[in-house]
């Protein structure tokens, strides 16, 4: 086992044979700095020289990136490292514990988390001896790596500057004491991004419970748009595209957390998130103001906001994920029969027009006389809204040829449209006429006079 492959932890520390152990276990702490942005220097915990003899600069902040189960520091970790070094002058350490995080033995990987945490802690201590400050250190961990960051923070007496937990792993951690899992006591500021907190039986891999000073529930925090749905989606991928695609399907929502975080580092779009108690409340438009607590900023820039607590935001299903939050409320005509399909909207205003954003889940049930409430992520801010363009795409049904079942209707009629901008609180209403949406046709919704709806 990997744990046994490692030198015994106590004797290792006593002998100071960290380098030797690392070689045997393929564990690597790779240091990148502005002086060596692409050629890593390996750090060990055998003494101060490992740090002082490297390009490590104690006067600039340090970022440590930690991957999770069935992963390595060669994948998204490398992309995040590049984005951070593009952002500014930092020491970036990537922790590669690939061999200890290998499937199928998840429980062994959980045990290894504690071991790698101790070894990483020892390296950070050497950095402090070299003159670095704990408050300038920021650990970013995905899945099991998030809990490892929490363990390291605890070993450093909770004096770390910041931990960002990216969809902290759920299996073996849910409801465990805070000392074992990532929580808000592990650093001076702990921000958590939830993307795959659905139940494990439905393909969820992340914790849904609040774990930081600020928790971001992206698209509700359970599953992500653009990802196959849970285990059903994985089985479907298995039969249609093979084992690798099935693995991607399972991890898609879980992996979205680090994709979002990496995008947030250099994006001009702010990933603004609104304080709210539940996703249902958020989608029903009850939380489109920042209130007294203030709005959060999901991702790398979370520390630029004073907001705390549970925050919600919607994103796009593919990169660029970030969008401006607009609440859209549509009243379906009672004369329009129930159907199944997807609705999109584009906004026009004084400052321009937005691209189309999907405002209902794909192939939703749309009830006759019902209300559709959603928050969409729009790519552009448009200023005061002057019109809205709607597009309806009916569900094509299942089957083929003459044997297609469950398809949506060709037409959907809407009686009223309301849009509320999350950034300004500005409201747009239109309700003077019935808007008839034919399949895939764009319909412009205007209201020449102020609406009384
Ligand atoms: Ca903890």
Coordinates of C-alpha atoms in Angstrom, one line a residue, residues 40 72 112 206 270 336 377 416 435 448:
X40 CA 9.5 23.1 -11.2
X72 CA -2.8 14.4 -10.4
X112 CA -3.1 9.1 2.9
X206 CA -19.0 16.8 -2.9
X270 CA -16.9 38.9 -11.3
X336 CA -51.3 27.4 -24.3
X377 CA -26.3 33.9 -16.3
X416 CA -46.2 38.3 -19.3
X435 CA -46.2 36.5 -27.2
X448 CA -44.0 50.7 -25.7

